[in-house]
Amino acid sequence: MLKSALAAVATALLVLVGTSSVQAQTSPNSKKTVVKKTVIKKNVVNRRPVAAPRRATQASLDRREKLVKKVAMVHGKRRVVYQRVAAMPTVPVVPPVMTAGDMAGLNLTQDPLALRSNVALVIDQASSQVLFEKNSAVALPIASVTKLMTSLVVVEARQNMEEILTVSDDDVDRQKHSSSRLRVGAQLSRDDMLHIALMSSENRAASALGRSYPGGLPAFVAAMNAKARSLGMMDTHYVDSTGLSSSNVASARDLAKLVVAAYNYPIIRQYSTDAKYMVEPSGHALQYASSNRLVASKDWDIGLQKTGYINEAGHCLVMLTKIEGRSVVMVFLDSKGKLSHVGDAARMRKWLSEQGPQNLTRVNLRARADEG
């Protein structure tokens, strides 16, 4: 009688819930009521492969998402399914910047070190022996390497290094729109201007140095070109004191002569190789750092250096350093990549360290034979 009552209650509950997913079944051989869950139709639909939806416009897919067609195994059978994924934004293709060296075809020149620089030159400082060269006679834009000549003219002019110079609106770069931490009206001594122009390639400082020369910037640029001619830099021409203009050009051979001449002045050696320096324009402290990370490396013994970059010039580096006890001048122009000129210097140092004196001489003679 108890079993009959339980069965009646279970039947009544089943009628009441109707569409419920729970069914009560009574086993004739058991005193327990077994509850069994069934999957409703909604879940069955979700387990099936998603059918291809109606076509959406390309614009809507670009804005929101797109469909990816895939083949998947469903219940042991291969089925075609469609999956919605976020659409990737359209990225415009930016063409590579062509430097002056690229336009001259220098990028087609191969070298045994696979340098990233279109131009390279390494010479022995003491003997002027050429140890390595690549397109070293071609005049190219030199960017802020220009500031090495700027410093040489300032030092040889014997101007008062403690004189206070003021950054003016004329020092603002309206050609390349480069940034500067020196605001218009900032005041620094000529010595500090020279320091951060050489070490950190501060453009407004270099501009102020040229503008404060007797006769102004035109006279300063004339002095730069006169000094270049006196050093035998016949492929060199300057139009400003910063190097922002692509009309400032020189060959690697000329720049090697400039490095040797500038090395004679201790102030240029010190300022160009300092890793950090603090100035206080108008009482406001500013910490500057070297534009060449190698000067802070214990693996390098650098006596003088200068870097440079504008689009037309690529990345440039001139340096006087010691390798295996030998003082060498390195020049790398038109290098591709933010740190490529530094990488080329490391490759060159490794190559020179692995070569013996006889091999270096043989490379030099072969280069000269190719010229003739």
Tab-separated table of N, CA, C and O in Angstrom, residues 137-220:
chain	number	residue	atom	x	y	z
A	137	ALA	N	84.898	56.388	-49.118
A	137	ALA	CA	85.161	57.637	-49.828
A	137	ALA	C	83.884	58.359	-50.241
A	137	ALA	O	83.942	59.428	-50.856
A	138	VAL	N	82.731	57.820	-49.893
A	138	VAL	CA	81.451	58.400	-50.314
A	138	VAL	C	80.980	59.414	-49.275
A	138	VAL	O	80.910	59.105	-48.080
A	139	ALA	N	80.660	60.620	-49.708
A	139	ALA	CA	80.152	61.656	-48.809
A	139	ALA	C	78.660	61.440	-48.580
A	139	ALA	O	77.886	61.346	-49.528
A	140	LEU	N	78.279	61.351	-47.292
A	140	LEU	CA	76.889	61.118	-46.910
A	140	LEU	C	76.495	62.062	-45.781
A	140	LEU	O	77.370	62.609	-45.093
A	141	PRO	N	75.199	62.248	-45.549
A	141	PRO	CA	74.773	63.016	-44.363
A	141	PRO	C	75.319	62.364	-43.091
A	141	PRO	O	75.342	61.136	-42.974
A	142	ILE	N	75.745	63.197	-42.138
A	142	ILE	CA	76.391	62.673	-40.932
A	142	ILE	C	75.634	63.002	-39.654
A	142	ILE	O	76.084	62.665	-38.553
A	143	ALA	N	74.487	63.671	-39.764
A	143	ALA	CA	73.632	63.947	-38.603
A	143	ALA	C	74.439	64.611	-37.481
A	143	ALA	O	75.251	65.503	-37.742
A	144	SER	N	74.255	64.155	-36.246
A	144	SER	CA	74.863	64.821	-35.086
A	144	SER	C	76.350	64.556	-34.917
A	144	SER	O	76.970	65.104	-33.998
A	145	VAL	N	76.930	63.741	-35.762
A	145	VAL	CA	78.399	63.653	-35.779
A	145	VAL	C	78.972	65.030	-36.099
A	145	VAL	O	80.113	65.340	-35.765
A	146	THR	N	78.145	65.869	-36.710
A	146	THR	CA	78.501	67.277	-36.965
A	146	THR	C	78.991	67.969	-35.695
A	146	THR	O	79.901	68.811	-35.732
A	147	LYS	N	78.409	67.617	-34.556
A	147	LYS	CA	78.728	68.299	-33.299
A	147	LYS	C	80.184	68.104	-32.869
A	147	LYS	O	80.685	68.862	-32.030
A	148	LEU	N	80.844	67.118	-33.427
A	148	LEU	CA	82.273	66.950	-33.134
A	148	LEU	C	83.067	68.108	-33.734
A	148	LEU	O	83.987	68.644	-33.094
A	149	MET	N	82.716	68.540	-34.937
A	149	MET	CA	83.353	69.720	-35.525
A	149	MET	C	82.909	70.977	-34.796
A	149	MET	O	83.706	71.911	-34.595
A	150	THR	N	81.649	71.029	-34.364
A	150	THR	CA	81.162	72.166	-33.583
A	150	THR	C	82.010	72.357	-32.340
A	150	THR	O	82.432	73.474	-32.021
A	151	SER	N	82.291	71.275	-31.638
A	151	SER	CA	83.095	71.366	-30.413
A	151	SER	C	84.523	71.792	-30.721
A	151	SER	O	85.127	72.558	-29.959
A	152	LEU	N	85.061	71.315	-31.837
A	152	LEU	CA	86.442	71.666	-32.200
A	152	LEU	C	86.560	73.162	-32.486
A	152	LEU	O	87.519	73.822	-32.046
A	153	VAL	N	85.588	73.723	-33.185
A	153	VAL	CA	85.611	75.154	-33.488
A	153	VAL	C	85.446	75.974	-32.210
A	153	VAL	O	86.138	76.991	-32.008
A	154	VAL	N	84.552	75.543	-31.306
A	154	VAL	CA	84.340	76.266	-30.051
A	154	VAL	C	85.611	76.273	-29.214
A	154	VAL	O	86.032	77.311	-28.680
A	155	VAL	N	86.250	75.137	-29.086
A	155	VAL	CA	87.457	75.036	-28.252
A	155	VAL	C	88.602	75.852	-28.841
A	155	VAL	O	89.314	76.567	-28.110
A	156	GLU	N	88.780	75.781	-30.147
A	156	GLU	CA	89.903	76.501	-30.766
A	156	GLU	C	89.639	78.006	-30.852
A	156	GLU	O	90.587	78.777	-31.017
A	157	ALA	N	88.379	78.438	-30.706
A	157	ALA	CA	88.084	79.871	-30.724
A	157	ALA	C	88.472	80.538	-29.410
A	157	ALA	O	88.510	81.771	-29.328
A	158	ARG	N	88.736	79.747	-28.381
A	158	ARG	CA	89.155	80.247	-27.063
A	158	ARG	C	88.161	81.276	-26.498
A	158	ARG	O	88.549	82.285	-25.907
A	159	GLN	N	86.874	81.001	-26.702
A	159	GLN	CA	85.856	81.861	-26.104
A	159	GLN	C	85.751	81.568	-24.610
A	159	GLN	O	86.160	80.503	-24.129
A	160	ASN	N	85.181	82.541	-23.875
A	160	ASN	CA	85.006	82.379	-22.437
A	160	ASN	C	84.033	81.243	-22.159
A	160	ASN	O	82.841	81.336	-22.467
A	161	MET	N	84.525	80.173	-21.549
A	161	MET	CA	83.690	79.008	-21.317
A	161	MET	C	82.697	79.214	-20.177
A	161	MET	O	81.739	78.448	-20.040
A	162	GLU	N	82.926	80.251	-19.355
A	162	GLU	CA	82.004	80.522	-18.254
A	162	GLU	C	80.908	81.511	-18.645
A	162	GLU	O	80.002	81.768	-17.844
A	163	GLU	N	80.964	82.045	-19.846
A	163	GLU	CA	79.927	82.982	-20.298
A	163	GLU	C	78.578	82.282	-20.347
A	163	GLU	O	78.457	81.151	-20.808
A	164	ILE	N	77.543	82.982	-19.860
A	164	ILE	CA	76.198	82.417	-19.829
A	164	ILE	C	75.517	82.634	-21.186
A	164	ILE	O	75.433	83.764	-21.676
A	165	LEU	N	75.040	81.542	-21.763
A	165	LEU	CA	74.314	81.593	-23.027
A	165	LEU	C	72.835	81.323	-22.762
A	165	LEU	O	72.490	80.509	-21.894
A	166	THR	N	71.982	81.992	-23.517
A	166	THR	CA	70.532	81.841	-23.346
A	166	THR	C	69.925	81.181	-24.578
A	166	THR	O	70.177	81.615	-25.713
A	167	VAL	N	69.142	80.156	-24.357
A	167	VAL	CA	68.447	79.491	-25.462
A	167	VAL	C	67.363	80.432	-25.981
A	167	VAL	O	66.539	80.932	-25.210
A	168	SER	N	67.382	80.677	-27.275
A	168	SER	CA	66.405	81.586	-27.879
A	168	SER	C	65.487	80.818	-28.824
A	168	SER	O	65.677	79.627	-29.089
A	169	ASP	N	64.510	81.526	-29.343
A	169	ASP	CA	63.575	80.916	-30.286
A	169	ASP	C	64.289	80.474	-31.562
A	169	ASP	O	63.831	79.570	-32.252
A	170	ASP	N	65.424	81.091	-31.867
A	170	ASP	CA	66.194	80.702	-33.053
A	170	ASP	C	66.811	79.320	-32.911
A	170	ASP	O	67.218	78.714	-33.906
A	171	ASP	N	66.896	78.818	-31.686
A	171	ASP	CA	67.497	77.504	-31.446
A	171	ASP	C	66.485	76.369	-31.546
A	171	ASP	O	66.862	75.192	-31.460
A	172	VAL	N	65.207	76.703	-31.697
A	172	VAL	CA	64.170	75.683	-31.811
A	172	VAL	C	64.248	75.017	-33.184
A	172	VAL	O	64.350	75.697	-34.209
A	173	ASP	N	64.216	73.696	-33.195
A	173	ASP	CA	64.301	72.936	-34.442
A	173	ASP	C	62.954	72.935	-35.162
A	173	ASP	O	62.018	72.263	-34.741
A	174	ARG	N	62.885	73.681	-36.242
A	174	ARG	CA	61.672	73.716	-37.057
A	174	ARG	C	61.851	72.944	-38.363
A	174	ARG	O	61.001	73.009	-39.250
A	175	GLN	N	62.959	72.227	-38.458
A	175	GLN	CA	63.220	71.429	-39.650
A	175	GLN	C	62.849	69.966	-39.425
A	175	GLN	O	62.072	69.386	-40.184
A	176	LYS	N	63.378	69.361	-38.363
A	176	LYS	CA	63.071	67.976	-38.024
A	176	LYS	C	62.085	67.872	-36.863
A	176	LYS	O	61.626	66.783	-36.550
A	177	HIS	N	61.834	69.002	-36.207
A	177	HIS	CA	60.920	69.055	-35.060
A	177	HIS	C	61.377	68.112	-33.939
A	177	HIS	O	60.573	67.432	-33.303
A	178	SER	N	62.683	68.089	-33.719
A	178	SER	CA	63.228	67.270	-32.649
A	178	SER	C	62.926	67.915	-31.299
A	178	SER	O	62.755	69.124	-31.186
A	179	SER	N	62.860	67.075	-30.284
A	179	SER	CA	62.558	67.565	-28.942
A	179	SER	C	63.827	68.032	-28.245
A	179	SER	O	64.941	67.688	-28.646
A	180	SER	N	63.659	68.821	-27.188
A	180	SER	CA	64.783	69.306	-26.394
A	180	SER	C	64.308	69.546	-24.975
A	180	SER	O	63.163	69.950	-24.745
A	181	ARG	N	65.180	69.289	-24.037
A	181	ARG	CA	64.840	69.520	-22.634
A	181	ARG	C	65.183	70.941	-22.203
A	181	ARG	O	64.869	71.345	-21.087
A	182	LEU	N	65.849	71.673	-23.083
A	182	LEU	CA	66.164	73.078	-22.801
A	182	LEU	C	65.056	73.960	-23.363
A	182	LEU	O	64.864	74.039	-24.572
A	183	ARG	N	64.349	74.618	-22.483
A	183	ARG	CA	63.279	75.503	-22.920
A	183	ARG	C	63.850	76.825	-23.408
A	183	ARG	O	64.971	77.204	-23.057
A	184	VAL	N	63.063	77.494	-24.227
A	184	VAL	CA	63.452	78.837	-24.660
A	184	VAL	C	63.550	79.724	-23.419
A	184	VAL	O	62.636	79.754	-22.589
A	185	GLY	N	64.679	80.415	-23.292
A	185	GLY	CA	64.932	81.236	-22.113
A	185	GLY	C	65.852	80.573	-21.104
A	185	GLY	O	66.329	81.230	-20.170
A	186	ALA	N	66.111	79.243	-21.269
A	186	ALA	CA	67.017	78.539	-20.359
A	186	ALA	C	68.435	79.087	-20.505
A	186	ALA	O	68.873	79.423	-21.607
A	187	GLN	N	69.139	79.156	-19.411
A	187	GLN	CA	70.493	79.720	-19.419
A	187	GLN	C	71.493	78.702	-18.869
A	187	GLN	O	71.265	78.078	-17.836
A	188	LEU	N	72.608	78.561	-19.589
A	188	LEU	CA	73.708	77.697	-19.174
A	188	LEU	C	75.015	78.336	-19.609
A	188	LEU	O	75.053	79.144	-20.551
A	189	SER	N	76.084	77.942	-18.960
A	189	SER	CA	77.404	78.410	-19.381
A	189	SER	C	77.774	77.768	-20.712
A	189	SER	O	77.229	76.721	-21.088
A	190	ARG	N	78.691	78.382	-21.424
A	190	ARG	CA	79.159	77.809	-22.690
A	190	ARG	C	79.752	76.419	-22.432
A	190	ARG	O	79.604	75.507	-23.254
A	191	ASP	N	80.411	76.261	-21.305
A	191	ASP	CA	81.017	74.979	-20.958
A	191	ASP	C	79.938	73.893	-20.827
A	191	ASP	O	80.101	72.784	-21.353
A	192	ASP	N	78.853	74.194	-20.141
A	192	ASP	CA	77.775	73.222	-19.986
A	192	ASP	C	77.081	72.932	-21.319
A	192	ASP	O	76.682	71.791	-21.588
A	193	MET	N	76.926	73.963	-22.133
A	193	MET	CA	76.324	73.758	-23.452
A	193	MET	C	77.180	72.802	-24.281
A	193	MET	O	76.659	71.883	-24.938
A	194	LEU	N	78.488	72.995	-24.229
A	194	LEU	CA	79.395	72.117	-24.970
A	194	LEU	C	79.309	70.689	-24.431
A	194	LEU	O	79.318	69.721	-25.203
A	195	HIS	N	79.218	70.569	-23.120
A	195	HIS	CA	79.201	69.256	-22.474
A	195	HIS	C	77.998	68.415	-22.934
A	195	HIS	O	78.160	67.264	-23.361
A	196	ILE	N	76.802	68.978	-22.842
A	196	ILE	CA	75.618	68.193	-23.194
A	196	ILE	C	75.432	68.074	-24.708
A	196	ILE	O	74.780	67.136	-25.178
A	197	ALA	N	76.015	68.993	-25.473
A	197	ALA	CA	75.951	68.864	-26.931
A	197	ALA	C	76.793	67.671	-27.391
A	197	ALA	O	76.384	66.903	-28.261
A	198	LEU	N	77.958	67.494	-26.776
A	198	LEU	CA	78.831	66.386	-27.142
A	198	LEU	C	78.335	65.067	-26.558
A	198	LEU	O	78.279	64.048	-27.242
A	199	MET	N	78.003	65.069	-25.279
A	199	MET	CA	77.668	63.837	-24.579
A	199	MET	C	76.286	63.314	-24.930
A	199	MET	O	76.101	62.132	-25.219
A	200	SER	N	75.294	64.207	-24.943
A	200	SER	CA	73.907	63.798	-25.117
A	200	SER	C	73.284	64.291	-26.413
A	200	SER	O	72.091	64.115	-26.637
A	201	SER	N	74.101	64.919	-27.248
A	201	SER	CA	73.664	65.407	-28.559
A	201	SER	C	72.505	66.389	-28.448
A	201	SER	O	71.566	66.361	-29.246
A	202	GLU	N	72.554	67.272	-27.464
A	202	GLU	CA	71.522	68.286	-27.248
A	202	GLU	C	71.574	69.323	-28.375
A	202	GLU	O	72.542	70.071	-28.513
A	203	ASN	N	70.509	69.355	-29.193
A	203	ASN	CA	70.497	70.195	-30.390
A	203	ASN	C	70.443	71.693	-30.073
A	203	ASN	O	71.113	72.496	-30.726
A	204	ARG	N	69.628	72.077	-29.100
A	204	ARG	CA	69.519	73.508	-28.796
A	204	ARG	C	70.824	74.041	-28.194
A	204	ARG	O	71.175	75.203	-28.394
A	205	ALA	N	71.530	73.185	-27.475
A	205	ALA	CA	72.825	73.598	-26.945
A	205	ALA	C	73.803	73.829	-28.085
A	205	ALA	O	74.546	74.824	-28.095
A	206	ALA	N	73.833	72.924	-29.055
A	206	ALA	CA	74.729	73.078	-30.201
A	206	ALA	C	74.369	74.307	-31.020
A	206	ALA	O	75.242	75.014	-31.542
A	207	SER	N	73.077	74.563	-31.149
A	207	SER	CA	72.638	75.749	-31.885
A	207	SER	C	73.072	77.022	-31.170
A	207	SER	O	73.537	77.980	-31.802
A	208	ALA	N	72.923	77.043	-29.851
A	208	ALA	CA	73.324	78.218	-29.078
A	208	ALA	C	74.823	78.456	-29.166
A	208	ALA	O	75.285	79.599	-29.209
A	209	LEU	N	75.605	77.396	-29.203
A	209	LEU	CA	77.058	77.534	-29.348
A	209	LEU	C	77.412	78.203	-30.674
A	209	LEU	O	78.276	79.089	-30.723
A	210	GLY	N	76.759	77.778	-31.741
A	210	GLY	CA	77.044	78.379	-33.035
A	210	GLY	C	76.547	79.808	-33.138
A	210	GLY	O	77.225	80.683	-33.680
A	211	ARG	N	75.384	80.065	-32.570
A	211	ARG	CA	74.783	81.404	-32.660
A	211	ARG	C	75.565	82.442	-31.850
A	211	ARG	O	75.580	83.633	-32.209
A	212	SER	N	76.221	81.993	-30.763
A	212	SER	CA	76.953	82.929	-29.902
A	212	SER	C	78.394	83.152	-30.354
A	212	SER	O	79.152	83.858	-29.683
A	213	TYR	N	78.759	82.597	-31.468
A	213	TYR	CA	80.102	82.794	-32.028
A	213	TYR	C	80.198	84.213	-32.600
A	213	TYR	O	79.194	84.762	-33.091
A	214	PRO	N	81.367	84.847	-32.540
A	214	PRO	CA	81.516	86.197	-33.132
A	214	PRO	C	81.108	86.190	-34.607
A	214	PRO	O	81.666	85.463	-35.413
A	215	GLY	N	80.114	87.000	-34.929
A	215	GLY	CA	79.593	87.012	-36.289
A	215	GLY	C	78.369	86.142	-36.462
A	215	GLY	O	77.780	86.093	-37.549
A	216	GLY	N	77.978	85.442	-35.379
A	216	GLY	CA	76.766	84.632	-35.424
A	216	GLY	C	76.953	83.300	-36.121
A	216	GLY	O	78.070	82.872	-36.445
A	217	LEU	N	75.842	82.629	-36.392
A	217	LEU	CA	75.867	81.293	-36.976
A	217	LEU	C	76.528	81.251	-38.349
A	217	LEU	O	77.295	80.315	-38.636
A	218	PRO	N	76.287	82.226	-39.245
A	218	PRO	CA	76.967	82.171	-40.542
A	218	PRO	C	78.487	82.151	-40.407
A	218	PRO	O	79.171	81.401	-41.114
A	219	ALA	N	79.020	82.957	-39.494
A	219	ALA	CA	80.467	82.971	-39.286
A	219	ALA	C	80.933	81.645	-38.681
A	219	ALA	O	82.034	81.159	-38.998
A	220	PHE	N	80.124	81.076	-37.800
A	220	PHE	CA	80.494	79.812	-37.174
A	220	PHE	C	80.555	78.691	-38.219
A	220	PHE	O	81.503	77.898	-38.241
